[in-house]
Amino acid sequence: MLKETYKGYTELPRGGYLIDTTEGYLQIGSPPETIKDTMGFEKKSPLVFILPNKFFHVEKGISTAELEFPIYYNFFLRQKKTFIVCTEEQRKQLITVLKESLMGPENINLKSEFLNGEESFGFPDMKAEMAYFRGYKGLEDVVDFKVFDSENSVHFGDVAIIKLESGDFLIEDGDRKIEVPGEVGFNIKYDIGERPTEPFQAPIIGITCLGPSHGFDPEDNTSGFIIWLNHQGIMVDPPVNSTEWLRQSNVNPKLINHVILTHCHADHDAGTFQKILEENKITIHATETVMDSFLRKYSALTKIPKKELQELFHFQPIIIGKATMINGGEFNFHYALHSIPSVGFEFFFQDQSFMYTSDHLNEPEIHDKMYAQGILPESRWKFFKEFPWDRRIIYHEAGIPPLHTRVSYLASLPESIQEKITVYHIARKDMPTGTKLKLARFGIENTLYPEITPPKHIEAYNLLDVMTQIDIFHGFPIEKAKEFLLIVNEERYKRGDHIIRKGTPGDKFYIIASGNVKFEGLNQDGSEGVPVKRYGTYEYFGEASLVLDLPRAADVYAETDVLALTIEKNKFLQFIRNSDLKNNLTRLNEIRDSNSWKALAESRHFRGLTSHQITQLELIMTLHKVNAGSVLVKEKEFYGDAYIIRNGKVNVYQNGNLLAELTDGDFVGEIYNISKNFVSNYTFRAEVDTELYSIQQNDLIDYVKKNPGVYMRMNTVYS
């Protein structure tokens, strides 16, 4: 039911504002999946959307102008256009975004993506396939942009939409005048399922459903899943907010190091950008065509150049016809049959086989018609005829044709095949009864664990996998890996166990293989308010006491059951000989005497960083003081250092005009210009005596390359 606030508008559950006018609903902002909030209302989904001033939130990697699904809903189900009210600059941005998702890439050349070029079996005529599925010729058939005029107003009948100088909007509807915020937030809304009390233990092989349904189903999460291989995760088309959901579900994000991006519809790519920004640099597997589309789309949304966006992750191009190894599994990719380029795949791991269709029309009768019409070349038609129903696990999409496969077709297959099929991308209410088909079951608690013969040398693999995650061991030669296997031990702790006692001599180095620990008693001066320090899987502790020959600095407790890999003191010191660890730890101890942990944990730029990310940042910081009036960075000059304010005030100027005032915890500098070695666009000047953490340019560049989410947090434009 629609409930207006006393201000005359409704705040939607997922974000955005809805105004009921004499011309119908107006919606300001459209965070992902708000169509699920409005499609059940009396007047259905709005036809008029007003773009907020800022429609991409870097902090969470979310667009608040996600209009793809409202446009589909209005056009295909209501046979109506969607009207978008915006500035001219926003219109240009959004046209690029919508072209990629609604029309597909303008220029397509797939030859280089196939091992044998056009001679490859199943090579598509992608342009013909895309044209077949579209029910419209161009963007103008489904969308009508209404740009604010010289008086900053747009009219729909008797309703006027006025953009105020403050950035807010005034809606005039007869005698009613409603002022609505021009900035739109977003609310994370998803079903979390059952949260395990202990951290999730990634299996040798498993499949976790992130969502079983489609973008128009208000009852279930949108489809996506994780493939677990060799205790590491591969996210496939993660739905929006899946990274938040995984944290809430006690899944350590470091367990997931790969993403497969199949195509660029909003229900398949929205969570990918969020994962990019989460913590460590991930690897994305996609074809060049899909990746180019993704970059064009998100470059338009974020106003960040494509080349700069691609530096936020590792891109592994897919070559169709050539196997790709991911976490020990052998993946073979192909182009599915869909309205825009979309990739499906199969993988083999030990004695298991798995087939994933992606969004795909898998109906032989329609394939025959498309072949007869010349849309499908002969080898493409034969490729679809040879669908691998013999795979042991089949994840098959279903939905409304012609974009999707009818679930009734899947239900018509022999029961021996149905038993292997898990159906996704379909609402629970639309699943047929009396079949052997299974609907994907959402949640960590419903993770599928297929039977498998464990790989050879799995214990050694697991130990070496942990070693490769530890930054202080990066770059160690293979001889060190052999040594690691000989000196490491396993120790298990129960929830609440006292692992280390403050003030005792250090005797071991600890790596967390699974579980979480917390530190108490870190504030040596007895001050209050120091944030609790927590470590999880693939993080380590205890090294400072060993290397610096100091007593333990804190009590460490097991917050959950913990599996730790430990190395005895003398063996550890021998193992790290000739490394820079001692110098780094000495520096870290010195910087922490300034309460740097608290300064970073409470900073608006660095709040939310993991313990590991904070530690790595502390390692490159140096504390010093400047007097009032000191110029830290001068406009049109090159950077030497960047800064984080510990205590004080720094103002930002351009051409002598004050643009911003920075205070405790704020980042001082322009991360883009620093990383590209460009001159500064601004002057940064200390207005009072100020304590700062300085960071050398090269150190900062190395840090943000490893932590793309931190880069985005720092990427401030002053105006």
XYZ file of C-alpha atoms in Angstrom:
719
model
C 0.000 0.000 0.000
C 1.230 3.497 -0.892
C 1.733 5.691 2.173
C 2.732 9.303 1.687
C 4.793 11.089 4.303
C 3.586 14.393 5.680
C 5.901 15.994 3.117
C 3.754 14.733 0.261
C 5.989 12.002 -1.115
C 6.689 8.357 -0.370
C 10.116 6.980 0.473
C 10.433 3.659 -1.334
C 11.793 0.664 0.606
C 14.848 0.256 -1.639
C 15.418 3.988 -2.063
C 14.056 6.838 -4.153
C 10.938 8.966 -3.757
C 7.478 8.507 -5.258
C 4.997 11.353 -5.790
C 1.369 10.652 -6.688
C 0.199 13.410 -9.064
C -2.743 14.085 -11.336
C -0.520 12.922 -14.220
C 0.387 9.662 -12.491
C 3.341 8.620 -10.388
C 6.651 10.472 -10.571
C 9.712 8.726 -9.178
C 12.914 10.509 -8.189
C 15.878 8.179 -8.396
C 15.784 4.487 -9.155
C 18.177 2.305 -7.156
C 18.424 -1.329 -8.292
C 15.228 -3.357 -8.003
C 12.913 -0.468 -7.009
C 10.626 -1.852 -9.721
C 9.859 -4.545 -7.129
C 8.659 -1.792 -4.771
C 6.278 -0.137 -7.240
C 4.940 -2.730 -9.683
C 2.298 -3.839 -7.195
C 0.886 -0.344 -6.654
C -2.535 0.646 -7.963
C -1.087 2.732 -10.804
C 1.723 0.243 -11.479
C 5.312 1.315 -12.006
C 5.851 5.029 -12.755
C 6.211 6.158 -16.344
C 8.118 9.303 -15.343
C 11.508 9.121 -13.631
C 13.505 12.128 -12.451
C 17.242 11.581 -12.222
C 18.838 12.642 -8.922
C 21.818 14.995 -8.926
C 24.226 12.183 -8.172
C 23.238 8.851 -9.599
C 26.169 6.662 -8.768
C 27.268 5.966 -5.197
C 30.918 4.984 -5.198
C 30.843 3.828 -1.569
C 28.661 0.852 -2.469
C 29.078 0.721 -6.232
C 25.345 1.277 -6.772
C 23.544 3.292 -9.430
C 20.499 5.239 -8.310
C 19.435 5.598 -11.942
C 18.864 1.909 -12.687
C 16.099 2.275 -15.260
C 16.570 -0.811 -17.396
C 13.905 -2.888 -15.675
C 11.294 -0.109 -15.371
C 11.752 0.506 -19.112
C 11.310 -3.195 -19.906
C 8.261 -3.388 -17.654
C 6.598 -0.327 -19.138
C 7.304 -1.281 -22.745
C 6.726 -5.037 -22.833
C 3.983 -5.370 -20.215
C 2.226 -2.009 -20.519
C 3.138 -1.050 -24.118
C 4.170 2.403 -22.915
C 7.255 4.580 -23.130
C 9.273 5.609 -20.092
C 9.973 9.324 -19.645
C 13.250 10.416 -18.081
C 13.611 13.936 -16.675
C 17.220 15.064 -16.453
C 19.886 17.569 -17.409
C 21.519 17.459 -20.830
C 24.716 16.038 -19.331
C 22.762 13.290 -17.587
C 20.918 12.485 -20.809
C 24.221 11.837 -22.585
C 25.413 9.636 -19.731
C 22.259 7.584 -19.583
C 21.994 7.091 -23.342
C 25.344 5.285 -23.228
C 24.193 3.124 -20.319
C 20.852 2.218 -21.871
C 22.301 1.512 -25.300
C 24.533 -1.181 -23.823
C 21.755 -2.912 -21.899
C 18.741 -2.354 -24.171
C 20.366 -2.366 -27.613
C 23.637 -4.209 -27.078
C 27.052 -3.160 -28.386
C 26.972 -1.046 -31.527
C 30.112 -2.560 -33.043
C 30.684 -6.298 -32.778
C 33.598 -8.317 -34.118
C 33.804 -11.754 -32.546
C 36.554 -13.259 -34.713
C 39.310 -12.745 -32.157
C 37.166 -14.241 -29.377
C 36.989 -17.666 -31.046
C 40.004 -19.944 -31.251
C 39.444 -20.578 -34.958
C 37.724 -17.314 -35.826
C 34.667 -17.495 -38.080
C 35.437 -21.141 -38.852
C 34.773 -22.090 -35.222
C 31.893 -24.456 -34.536
C 28.929 -22.436 -33.260
C 30.194 -19.048 -34.488
C 27.175 -16.683 -34.329
C 25.782 -13.899 -36.441
C 25.382 -11.832 -33.283
C 23.833 -8.782 -34.937
C 21.106 -10.918 -36.513
C 20.389 -12.679 -33.220
C 20.132 -9.399 -31.317
C 17.776 -7.911 -33.915
C 15.563 -11.013 -33.742
C 14.941 -10.596 -30.018
C 14.315 -6.866 -29.880
C 10.727 -5.711 -29.993
C 11.816 -2.187 -30.876
C 14.098 -0.593 -33.447
C 15.852 2.010 -31.357
C 16.126 3.597 -27.940
C 13.656 6.302 -28.943
C 10.931 3.638 -29.206
C 11.087 2.894 -25.489
C 12.462 6.058 -23.860
C 11.692 9.760 -24.137
C 14.113 12.163 -22.471
C 12.740 15.417 -21.072
C 15.607 17.839 -20.466
C 15.238 20.760 -18.063
C 14.725 24.001 -19.989
C 16.404 27.371 -19.415
C 14.151 27.923 -16.400
C 15.091 24.517 -14.968
C 11.603 23.129 -15.437
C 9.822 20.306 -17.257
C 6.045 20.005 -17.671
C 3.775 16.967 -17.909
C 0.262 18.239 -18.484
C -0.660 20.268 -15.411
C 2.345 19.051 -13.424
C 5.569 21.068 -13.349
C 8.913 19.641 -12.222
C 11.332 22.394 -11.202
C 14.979 21.912 -10.312
C 15.876 24.312 -7.488
C 19.243 25.997 -6.963
C 19.750 23.783 -3.912
C 19.565 20.725 -6.164
C 16.223 19.641 -4.719
C 13.074 19.356 -6.833
C 9.799 21.245 -6.562
C 6.726 19.445 -7.891
C 3.794 21.758 -8.665
C 0.492 19.970 -9.201
C -2.408 22.403 -9.122
C -2.490 23.875 -5.628
C -0.027 21.293 -4.321
C 3.644 22.201 -4.018
C 5.911 19.385 -2.937
C 9.634 19.815 -2.351
C 11.571 16.567 -2.748
C 15.269 15.895 -2.012
C 17.559 15.921 -5.040
C 19.863 13.303 -3.560
C 18.685 9.718 -3.372
C 19.986 7.060 -1.034
C 19.582 3.339 -1.274
C 18.518 0.710 1.182
C 19.963 -2.757 1.090
C 17.017 -5.119 0.916
C 17.447 -8.839 0.478
C 16.574 -12.100 2.114
C 19.552 -13.256 4.157
C 18.340 -16.772 4.894
C 19.926 -18.455 7.907
C 23.121 -16.831 9.149
C 25.617 -19.489 10.247
C 27.067 -18.936 13.700
C 30.501 -19.971 12.453
C 32.352 -18.610 9.396
C 31.557 -20.450 6.188
C 34.047 -23.169 5.310
C 34.574 -23.183 1.558
C 34.401 -26.761 0.231
C 36.479 -28.560 -2.381
C 33.433 -28.243 -4.639
C 30.102 -26.577 -3.993
C 27.450 -24.270 -5.420
C 25.785 -21.496 -3.408
C 22.706 -19.785 -4.812
C 22.773 -16.002 -4.326
C 19.269 -15.697 -5.736
C 16.920 -18.001 -7.657
C 14.590 -15.551 -9.378
C 14.356 -12.660 -11.840
C 14.304 -8.871 -11.664
C 10.507 -8.575 -11.491
C 9.921 -10.963 -8.592
C 9.353 -9.069 -5.309
C 9.437 -12.284 -3.284
C 12.957 -13.570 -4.029
C 16.494 -12.377 -4.676
C 17.590 -11.951 -8.283
C 19.564 -14.862 -9.739
C 23.287 -15.442 -9.324
C 25.496 -18.028 -7.666
C 28.964 -18.968 -6.429
C 30.954 -21.964 -7.616
C 33.352 -23.238 -4.954
C 36.415 -25.063 -6.262
C 39.424 -25.982 -4.154
C 38.083 -23.882 -1.258
C 37.929 -20.708 -3.379
C 34.839 -18.997 -4.773
C 33.904 -17.888 -8.289
C 30.947 -15.501 -8.380
C 28.748 -15.828 -11.451
C 26.686 -12.728 -12.296
C 26.425 -11.604 -8.662
C 23.146 -9.760 -8.024
C 23.144 -6.333 -6.416
C 24.103 -6.307 -2.728
C 25.405 -9.882 -2.832
C 28.699 -8.745 -1.279
C 26.785 -7.305 1.688
C 24.708 -10.453 1.916
C 27.818 -12.640 1.982
C 29.300 -10.638 4.838
C 26.030 -10.944 6.734
C 26.096 -14.669 5.996
C 29.530 -15.018 7.612
C 31.384 -15.578 4.332
C 34.832 -14.001 4.216
C 35.170 -11.937 0.990
C 38.764 -13.102 0.579
C 37.439 -16.561 -0.234
C 36.100 -15.210 -3.541
C 38.757 -14.117 -5.996
C 37.081 -14.537 -9.398
C 33.921 -13.275 -11.119
C 32.422 -14.584 -14.349
C 30.482 -11.806 -16.080
C 28.141 -13.330 -18.653
C 26.422 -10.196 -19.967
C 25.456 -6.616 -19.206
C 21.816 -6.671 -18.198
C 21.321 -4.988 -14.833
C 20.274 -8.162 -13.030
C 23.577 -9.760 -14.031
C 26.199 -7.027 -13.754
C 25.036 -4.822 -10.848
C 26.817 -6.883 -8.191
C 30.020 -7.195 -10.207
C 31.023 -3.579 -9.707
C 30.309 -3.897 -5.990
C 32.637 -6.891 -5.788
C 35.356 -4.960 -7.626
C 35.242 -2.302 -4.912
C 35.099 -4.669 -1.959
C 38.686 -5.410 -0.977
C 41.470 -7.096 -2.903
C 41.840 -6.907 -6.655
C 39.763 -9.643 -8.283
C 39.908 -11.346 -11.678
C 36.947 -10.961 -14.037
C 36.425 -13.506 -16.796
C 34.438 -12.250 -19.787
C 34.703 -12.005 -23.537
C 36.185 -8.825 -24.973
C 32.723 -7.884 -26.266
C 31.032 -8.249 -22.880
C 33.880 -6.495 -21.068
C 33.877 -3.539 -23.471
C 30.139 -3.181 -22.930
C 30.577 -3.352 -19.147
C 33.291 -0.689 -19.209
C 31.308 1.657 -21.447
C 28.282 1.296 -19.202
C 30.075 1.904 -15.909
C 32.326 4.599 -17.312
C 29.182 6.526 -18.247
C 27.663 5.938 -14.801
C 30.749 6.851 -12.777
C 32.348 9.410 -15.139
C 35.587 7.467 -14.747
C 37.504 6.769 -17.984
C 37.346 3.184 -19.258
C 41.091 2.686 -18.981
C 41.061 3.811 -15.374
C 38.133 1.523 -14.541
C 39.911 -1.489 -16.006
C 42.857 -0.842 -13.709
C 40.588 -1.671 -10.757
C 40.593 -5.399 -11.568
C 42.408 -8.104 -13.501
C 40.698 -8.914 -16.789
C 41.058 -12.439 -18.157
C 39.661 -12.520 -21.712
C 37.670 -15.624 -22.620
C 38.669 -17.433 -25.800
C 35.835 -19.635 -27.011
C 37.173 -23.032 -28.002
C 40.067 -22.839 -25.540
C 39.754 -24.102 -21.969
C 40.254 -21.632 -19.118
C 41.561 -22.918 -15.780
C 39.961 -21.254 -12.738
C 40.728 -22.503 -9.227
C 41.627 -25.907 -10.647
C 38.479 -26.304 -12.764
C 38.541 -26.527 -16.562
C 36.010 -24.063 -18.000
C 34.736 -23.997 -21.578
C 32.706 -20.973 -22.652
C 30.232 -20.322 -25.459
C 27.849 -17.594 -26.577
C 24.254 -18.263 -25.527
C 21.174 -17.182 -27.507
C 19.962 -13.889 -26.046
C 19.090 -10.277 -26.870
C 22.621 -9.029 -26.162
C 25.937 -10.931 -26.157
C 25.664 -13.431 -23.311
C 28.102 -16.154 -22.294
C 27.327 -19.614 -20.919
C 29.835 -22.242 -19.842
C 30.565 -25.723 -18.615
C 33.325 -26.865 -16.303
C 34.997 -30.120 -15.378
C 36.603 -30.776 -12.004
C 37.842 -34.205 -10.989
C 34.912 -36.549 -11.757
C 32.249 -33.811 -11.784
C 30.814 -31.887 -14.735
C 28.614 -28.794 -14.649
C 26.659 -26.895 -17.320
C 25.407 -23.314 -16.954
C 23.208 -21.917 -19.715
C 23.270 -18.239 -18.726
C 20.286 -16.311 -20.154
C 19.491 -18.502 -23.142
C 16.585 -19.481 -25.374
C 16.900 -23.260 -25.490
C 13.949 -24.406 -27.611
C 14.689 -26.602 -30.661
C 11.570 -25.548 -32.594
C 12.549 -21.885 -32.398
C 16.132 -22.762 -33.313
C 14.800 -24.478 -36.437
C 12.789 -21.392 -37.416
C 15.760 -19.094 -36.836
C 17.922 -21.389 -38.959
C 15.316 -21.409 -41.735
C 15.187 -17.598 -41.636
C 18.965 -17.360 -41.962
C 19.454 -15.917 -38.475
C 21.380 -18.937 -37.212
C 24.248 -20.154 -39.416
C 24.332 -23.923 -39.840
C 27.144 -24.563 -37.360
C 25.422 -22.354 -34.776
C 22.172 -24.277 -35.263
C 24.002 -27.597 -34.895
C 25.788 -26.302 -31.804
C 22.442 -25.686 -30.087
C 21.193 -29.105 -31.218
C 24.089 -30.716 -29.369
C 23.260 -29.319 -25.937
C 25.252 -31.348 -23.354
C 22.402 -32.946 -21.426
C 24.879 -35.601 -20.266
C 26.562 -33.253 -17.766
C 26.076 -34.387 -14.172
C 24.824 -30.986 -12.940
C 22.860 -28.587 -15.157
C 21.926 -25.066 -14.090
C 19.310 -23.945 -16.592
C 17.531 -20.606 -16.752
C 13.812 -20.293 -17.433
C 11.438 -17.423 -18.036
C 9.229 -15.693 -20.551
C 10.084 -16.413 -24.204
C 11.531 -15.343 -26.538
C 14.296 -14.021 -24.263
C 14.204 -17.089 -22.043
C 13.456 -20.801 -22.125
C 9.925 -21.883 -21.225
C 9.971 -23.940 -18.049
C 7.336 -26.152 -19.697
C 9.974 -27.174 -22.252
C 12.322 -28.248 -19.463
C 9.435 -30.136 -17.856
C 8.906 -32.031 -21.128
C 12.411 -33.512 -21.089
C 12.977 -37.117 -19.973
C 12.927 -37.529 -16.201
C 16.520 -38.771 -16.243
C 17.543 -35.338 -17.568
C 15.127 -33.382 -15.372
C 16.719 -34.941 -12.287
C 20.000 -33.217 -13.160
C 18.476 -29.773 -13.783
C 18.376 -26.956 -11.257
C 16.175 -24.152 -12.581
C 16.954 -20.522 -11.810
C 15.795 -17.076 -13.023
C 12.185 -18.031 -12.319
C 9.716 -17.116 -9.570
C 8.759 -19.851 -7.157
C 5.085 -19.491 -8.101
C 5.882 -20.261 -11.755
C 7.628 -23.579 -11.100
C 5.534 -26.516 -12.351
C 4.553 -29.284 -9.971
C 4.848 -32.988 -10.600
C 8.257 -32.830 -12.306
C 11.790 -33.823 -11.364
C 13.033 -30.264 -11.892
C 14.521 -28.489 -8.875
C 14.277 -24.755 -8.187
C 17.560 -23.193 -7.078
C 17.488 -22.808 -3.283
C 18.852 -19.564 -1.945
C 21.245 -19.262 0.970
C 24.499 -20.457 2.458
C 22.569 -23.122 4.344
C 21.415 -24.560 0.999
C 24.867 -24.807 -0.558
C 25.056 -27.846 -2.822
C 27.974 -30.198 -2.115
C 28.359 -32.605 -5.058
C 30.155 -35.866 -4.449
C 33.708 -35.832 -5.700
C 36.983 -37.684 -5.551
C 39.384 -35.273 -3.789
C 42.304 -34.069 -5.916
C 45.763 -35.462 -5.305
C 47.973 -33.509 -2.913
C 44.963 -31.575 -1.601
C 46.533 -30.983 1.828
C 49.660 -29.447 0.318
C 47.488 -27.413 -2.062
C 45.472 -26.010 0.847
C 48.590 -24.995 2.779
C 50.183 -23.352 -0.241
C 46.912 -21.596 -1.021
C 47.022 -19.974 2.420
C 50.673 -19.042 1.968
C 49.964 -17.255 -1.317
C 47.361 -15.096 0.446
C 49.881 -13.688 2.950
C 51.386 -10.420 1.750
C 54.633 -10.707 3.716
C 55.362 -13.917 1.798
C 54.715 -12.435 -1.652
C 57.647 -12.876 -3.981
C 59.165 -15.742 -2.007
C 60.785 -18.350 -4.315
C 59.514 -21.908 -4.744
C 62.168 -23.138 -2.299
C 60.382 -21.152 0.398
C 57.122 -22.913 -0.445
C 58.794 -26.250 0.233
C 60.170 -24.911 3.507
C 56.722 -23.604 4.485
C 55.218 -27.082 4.132
C 57.839 -28.473 6.514
C 57.581 -25.878 9.302
C 53.868 -25.086 9.500
C 51.516 -26.717 12.031
C 47.745 -26.731 12.459
C 46.097 -25.651 15.708
C 42.369 -25.512 16.456
C 40.656 -23.224 18.942
C 37.093 -23.163 20.195
C 34.973 -20.021 20.350
C 36.104 -17.968 23.356
C 39.538 -19.588 23.699
C 42.308 -17.259 24.881
C 44.873 -17.699 22.091
C 47.458 -15.098 23.185
C 47.869 -13.407 26.564
C 49.048 -9.813 26.695
C 52.516 -9.317 28.174
C 53.724 -12.871 27.561
C 56.774 -13.662 25.404
C 56.067 -14.354 21.750
C 56.558 -17.965 20.733
C 54.544 -18.453 17.504
C 53.388 -16.782 14.309
C 49.699 -17.308 13.478
C 47.836 -17.428 10.152
C 44.058 -17.782 10.266
C 43.039 -20.552 7.871
C 39.406 -20.184 8.957
C 37.512 -18.322 11.641
C 37.716 -14.923 13.323
C 39.745 -13.542 16.229
C 39.551 -10.283 18.160
C 42.197 -8.248 19.957
C 41.714 -6.651 23.362
C 43.949 -4.355 25.403
C 45.640 -2.643 22.450
C 45.319 0.879 23.902
C 48.495 1.080 25.941
C 47.670 4.441 27.516
C 44.342 3.215 28.875
C 42.320 5.584 26.693
C 38.841 4.579 25.638
C 37.212 4.527 22.250
C 39.817 2.508 20.374
C 37.935 0.392 17.799
C 38.020 -3.358 18.360
C 40.499 -5.002 16.039
C 39.299 -8.165 14.312
C 41.042 -10.525 11.934
C 39.569 -13.242 9.733
C 40.532 -15.850 7.171
C 43.888 -15.272 5.414
C 45.001 -12.682 7.961
C 47.889 -13.153 10.359
C 49.106 -11.954 13.741
C 51.846 -12.414 16.308
C 54.736 -11.450 14.029
C 55.678 -8.175 15.770
C 56.451 -9.838 19.080
C 58.713 -12.367 17.355
C 60.592 -10.013 15.055
C 61.009 -7.105 17.487
C 61.523 -9.375 20.513
C 58.773 -7.642 22.478
C 56.085 -8.994 24.818
C 52.671 -9.666 23.306
C 50.874 -6.316 22.890
C 47.300 -7.566 23.254
C 45.054 -10.400 24.306
C 43.748 -12.399 21.364
C 40.521 -14.402 21.630
C 38.783 -16.764 19.247
C 35.488 -15.098 18.274
C 34.488 -18.277 16.455
C 35.985 -21.704 16.095
C 39.406 -21.074 14.556
C 41.788 -23.147 12.479
C 45.219 -21.523 12.658
C 48.451 -22.342 10.903
C 51.335 -21.668 13.268
C 55.095 -21.451 12.899
C 57.392 -21.665 15.925
C 59.452 -18.509 16.588
C 62.932 -19.636 15.538
C 61.631 -21.344 12.403
C 59.626 -18.233 11.497
C 62.621 -15.916 11.929
C 64.696 -18.243 9.784
C 61.915 -18.378 7.179
C 61.706 -14.575 6.777
C 65.437 -13.895 6.854
C 66.622 -11.375 4.255
C 63.128 -9.827 4.063
C 62.073 -6.272 4.985
C 59.669 -7.468 7.654
C 61.667 -6.224 10.652
C 61.969 -2.698 9.274
C 58.289 -2.657 8.358
C 57.185 -3.817 11.794
C 59.385 -1.259 13.532
C 57.777 1.435 11.419
C 54.303 0.050 12.114
C 54.830 0.120 15.874
C 55.982 3.729 15.694
C 53.005 4.903 13.649
C 50.540 3.077 15.898
C 51.851 5.017 18.886
C 50.001 7.975 17.310
C 46.685 6.081 17.537
C 46.617 5.742 13.746
C 44.258 2.758 13.868
C 41.540 4.861 15.491
C 42.133 7.774 13.101
C 41.650 5.555 10.052
C 38.784 3.495 11.444
C 36.778 6.668 12.126
C 37.666 8.495 8.888
C 34.905 9.125 6.334
C 37.316 8.047 3.587
C 38.677 4.936 5.298
C 35.855 3.841 7.580
C 34.913 0.264 6.752
C 38.376 -0.857 5.673
C 39.339 -4.320 6.839
C 41.986 -4.770 9.506
C 44.391 -5.950 6.824
C 43.766 -2.879 4.653
C 44.324 -0.541 7.602
C 47.571 -2.285 8.501
C 48.868 -2.020 4.939
C 48.010 1.680 4.872
C 49.714 2.298 8.216
C 52.888 0.728 6.858
C 53.279 3.540 4.305
C 52.335 6.468 6.572
C 54.713 8.884 8.299
C 53.551 11.318 10.990
C 54.647 14.945 10.979
C 53.353 18.405 11.881
C 52.882 21.576 9.834
C 52.205 25.126 10.925
C 49.126 27.151 10.079
C 49.438 28.595 6.582
C 51.640 25.790 5.250
C 50.880 24.854 1.645
C 50.849 21.074 1.339
C 50.063 20.862 -2.365
C 50.149 23.757 -4.812
C 47.826 24.190 -7.763
C 49.411 23.350 -11.156
C 52.429 21.693 -9.530
C 53.318 18.001 -9.324
C 52.673 15.909 -6.247
C 55.371 14.536 -3.998
C 53.250 13.268 -1.132
C 49.590 12.876 -0.276
C 48.248 13.233 3.255
C 45.701 12.058 5.793
C 44.785 14.556 8.508
C 45.329 13.224 12.019
C 44.338 16.421 13.764
C 43.714 19.866 12.331
C 42.189 21.569 9.311
C 43.139 21.842 5.635
C 41.290 23.978 3.087
C 41.021 23.319 -0.642
C 41.370 26.243 -3.070
C 41.203 26.708 -6.827
C 42.104 30.031 -8.424
C 42.001 31.506 -4.941
C 38.427 30.347 -4.289
C 37.645 28.171 -1.275
C 36.078 24.885 -2.415
C 36.159 22.629 0.633
C 37.265 22.341 4.252
C 38.950 19.101 5.287
C 39.352 17.886 8.839
C 40.362 14.864 10.945
C 40.632 11.638 8.952
C 40.193 13.297 5.540
C 42.388 12.484 2.567
C 44.387 15.412 1.197
C 45.160 15.149 -2.513
C 43.717 13.915 -5.804
C 44.231 10.209 -6.173
C 43.704 10.215 -9.946
C 46.271 12.962 -10.560
C 48.704 11.336 -8.149
C 48.409 7.937 -9.837
C 48.844 9.472 -13.313
C 51.610 11.859 -12.229
C 49.528 14.868 -13.267
C 49.803 18.312 -11.714
C 47.361 19.246 -8.979
C 44.111 21.001 -9.854
C 43.933 22.522 -6.377
C 45.918 24.127 -3.596
C 45.703 22.410 -0.199
C 46.659 24.666 2.738
C 46.735 24.025 6.479
C 44.544 26.622 8.186
C 45.702 25.765 11.720
C 48.662 23.886 13.163
C 47.973 20.401 11.841
C 49.231 16.850 12.362
C 49.335 14.811 9.170
C 50.196 11.353 7.974
C 52.162 11.751 4.765
C 52.299 9.027 2.111
C 54.842 8.972 -0.677
C 53.427 8.940 -4.185
C 54.814 5.546 -5.258
C 53.732 3.860 -2.025
C 50.211 5.218 -2.419
C 49.989 4.103 -6.053
C 51.039 0.564 -5.099
C 48.491 0.520 -2.280
C 45.473 1.621 -4.321
C 46.345 -0.793 -7.126
C 45.852 -3.605 -4.625
C 42.775 -1.992 -3.051
C 40.508 -0.590 -5.786
C 37.683 0.148 -3.368
C 39.958 2.469 -1.393
C 40.937 4.199 -4.629
C 37.280 4.945 -5.341
C 36.748 6.297 -1.819
C 39.655 8.696 -2.306
C 38.536 9.788 -5.763
C 37.020 13.120 -4.723
C 36.369 15.967 -7.157
C 36.058 19.377 -5.496
C 33.757 21.946 -7.048
